[in-house]
């Protein structure tokens, strides 16, 4: 997994998370209390996508 991601506040409690890189670029809206929690939730999405790509599972 290599690339970069951004976490931006859309409105209170809602963050837009963007990732550019491998296995595939993605954008998610994450509902969280603060940016630190939103980042952790988005990293879980990225880890799951990376593991699926390594196993050969397509979404």
PDB file of C-alpha atoms in Angstrom:
ATOM      1  CA  UNK A   1       0.000   0.000   0.000  1.00  0.00           C
ATOM      2  CA  UNK A   2       1.603   3.221  -1.127  1.00  0.00           C
ATOM      3  CA  UNK A   3       0.075   6.572  -1.870  1.00  0.00           C
ATOM      4  CA  UNK A   4      -1.208   9.558   0.003  1.00  0.00           C
ATOM      5  CA  UNK A   5      -4.510  10.471   1.545  1.00  0.00           C
ATOM      6  CA  UNK A   6      -6.296  13.567   2.784  1.00  0.00           C
ATOM      7  CA  UNK A   7      -8.989  13.975   5.418  1.00  0.00           C
ATOM      8  CA  UNK A   8     -11.056  17.165   5.121  1.00  0.00           C
ATOM      9  CA  UNK A   9     -13.932  18.441   7.229  1.00  0.00           C
ATOM     10  CA  UNK A  10     -17.087  18.755   5.103  1.00  0.00           C
ATOM     11  CA  UNK A  11     -19.324  19.826   7.987  1.00  0.00           C
ATOM     12  CA  UNK A  12     -19.326  19.028  11.706  1.00  0.00           C
ATOM     13  CA  UNK A  13     -19.117  15.272  12.159  1.00  0.00           C
ATOM     14  CA  UNK A  14     -18.575  14.528   8.453  1.00  0.00           C
ATOM     15  CA  UNK A  15     -15.172  14.112   6.827  1.00  0.00           C
ATOM     16  CA  UNK A  16     -14.290  13.475   3.204  1.00  0.00           C
ATOM     17  CA  UNK A  17     -11.348  11.106   2.861  1.00  0.00           C
ATOM     18  CA  UNK A  18      -9.485  10.793  -0.428  1.00  0.00           C
ATOM     19  CA  UNK A  19      -6.751   8.303  -1.269  1.00  0.00           C
ATOM     20  CA  UNK A  20      -4.567   8.252  -4.377  1.00  0.00           C
ATOM     21  CA  UNK A  21      -2.343   5.263  -4.925  1.00  0.00           C
ATOM     22  CA  UNK A  22      -2.346   1.477  -4.949  1.00  0.00           C
ATOM     23  CA  UNK A  23      -4.365  -0.778  -4.840  1.00  0.00           C
ATOM     24  CA  UNK A  24      -6.918   1.752  -6.153  1.00  0.00           C
ATOM     25  CA  UNK A  25      -7.864   5.399  -5.582  1.00  0.00           C
ATOM     26  CA  UNK A  26     -10.922   5.867  -3.390  1.00  0.00           C
ATOM     27  CA  UNK A  27     -13.092   8.523  -1.795  1.00  0.00           C
ATOM     28  CA  UNK A  28     -15.198   7.904   1.297  1.00  0.00           C
ATOM     29  CA  UNK A  29     -17.392  10.026   3.516  1.00  0.00           C
ATOM     30  CA  UNK A  30     -16.670   9.167   7.154  1.00  0.00           C
ATOM     31  CA  UNK A  31     -18.866  10.159  10.075  1.00  0.00           C
ATOM     32  CA  UNK A  32     -16.736  10.777  13.161  1.00  0.00           C
ATOM     33  CA  UNK A  33     -16.415  13.028  16.177  1.00  0.00           C
ATOM     34  CA  UNK A  34     -13.015  14.417  15.168  1.00  0.00           C
ATOM     35  CA  UNK A  35     -10.330  14.199  12.490  1.00  0.00           C
ATOM     36  CA  UNK A  36      -8.195  11.697  14.420  1.00  0.00           C
ATOM     37  CA  UNK A  37     -11.058   9.173  14.605  1.00  0.00           C
ATOM     38  CA  UNK A  38     -11.972   9.798  10.945  1.00  0.00           C
ATOM     39  CA  UNK A  39      -8.364   9.054   9.972  1.00  0.00           C
ATOM     40  CA  UNK A  40      -8.387   5.767  11.913  1.00  0.00           C
ATOM     41  CA  UNK A  41     -11.669   4.687  10.294  1.00  0.00           C
ATOM     42  CA  UNK A  42     -10.360   5.533   6.813  1.00  0.00           C
ATOM     43  CA  UNK A  43      -7.108   3.656   7.459  1.00  0.00           C
ATOM     44  CA  UNK A  44      -9.235   0.576   8.218  1.00  0.00           C
ATOM     45  CA  UNK A  45     -10.883   0.979   4.774  1.00  0.00           C
ATOM     46  CA  UNK A  46      -7.435   1.224   3.174  1.00  0.00           C
ATOM     47  CA  UNK A  47      -6.096  -1.843   4.992  1.00  0.00           C
ATOM     48  CA  UNK A  48      -9.143  -3.886   3.955  1.00  0.00           C
ATOM     49  CA  UNK A  49      -8.767  -2.814   0.314  1.00  0.00           C
ATOM     50  CA  UNK A  50      -5.057  -3.646   0.399  1.00  0.00           C
ATOM     51  CA  UNK A  51      -5.653  -7.111   1.878  1.00  0.00           C
ATOM     52  CA  UNK A  52      -8.389  -7.804  -0.683  1.00  0.00           C
ATOM     53  CA  UNK A  53      -6.082  -6.769  -3.516  1.00  0.00           C
ATOM     54  CA  UNK A  54      -3.330  -9.047  -2.226  1.00  0.00           C
ATOM     55  CA  UNK A  55      -5.758 -11.973  -2.069  1.00  0.00           C
ATOM     56  CA  UNK A  56      -7.066 -11.239  -5.544  1.00  0.00           C
ATOM     57  CA  UNK A  57     -10.588 -10.272  -4.460  1.00  0.00           C
ATOM     58  CA  UNK A  58     -12.272  -7.625  -6.626  1.00  0.00           C
ATOM     59  CA  UNK A  59     -14.900  -5.207  -5.393  1.00  0.00           C
TER      60      UNK A  59
END
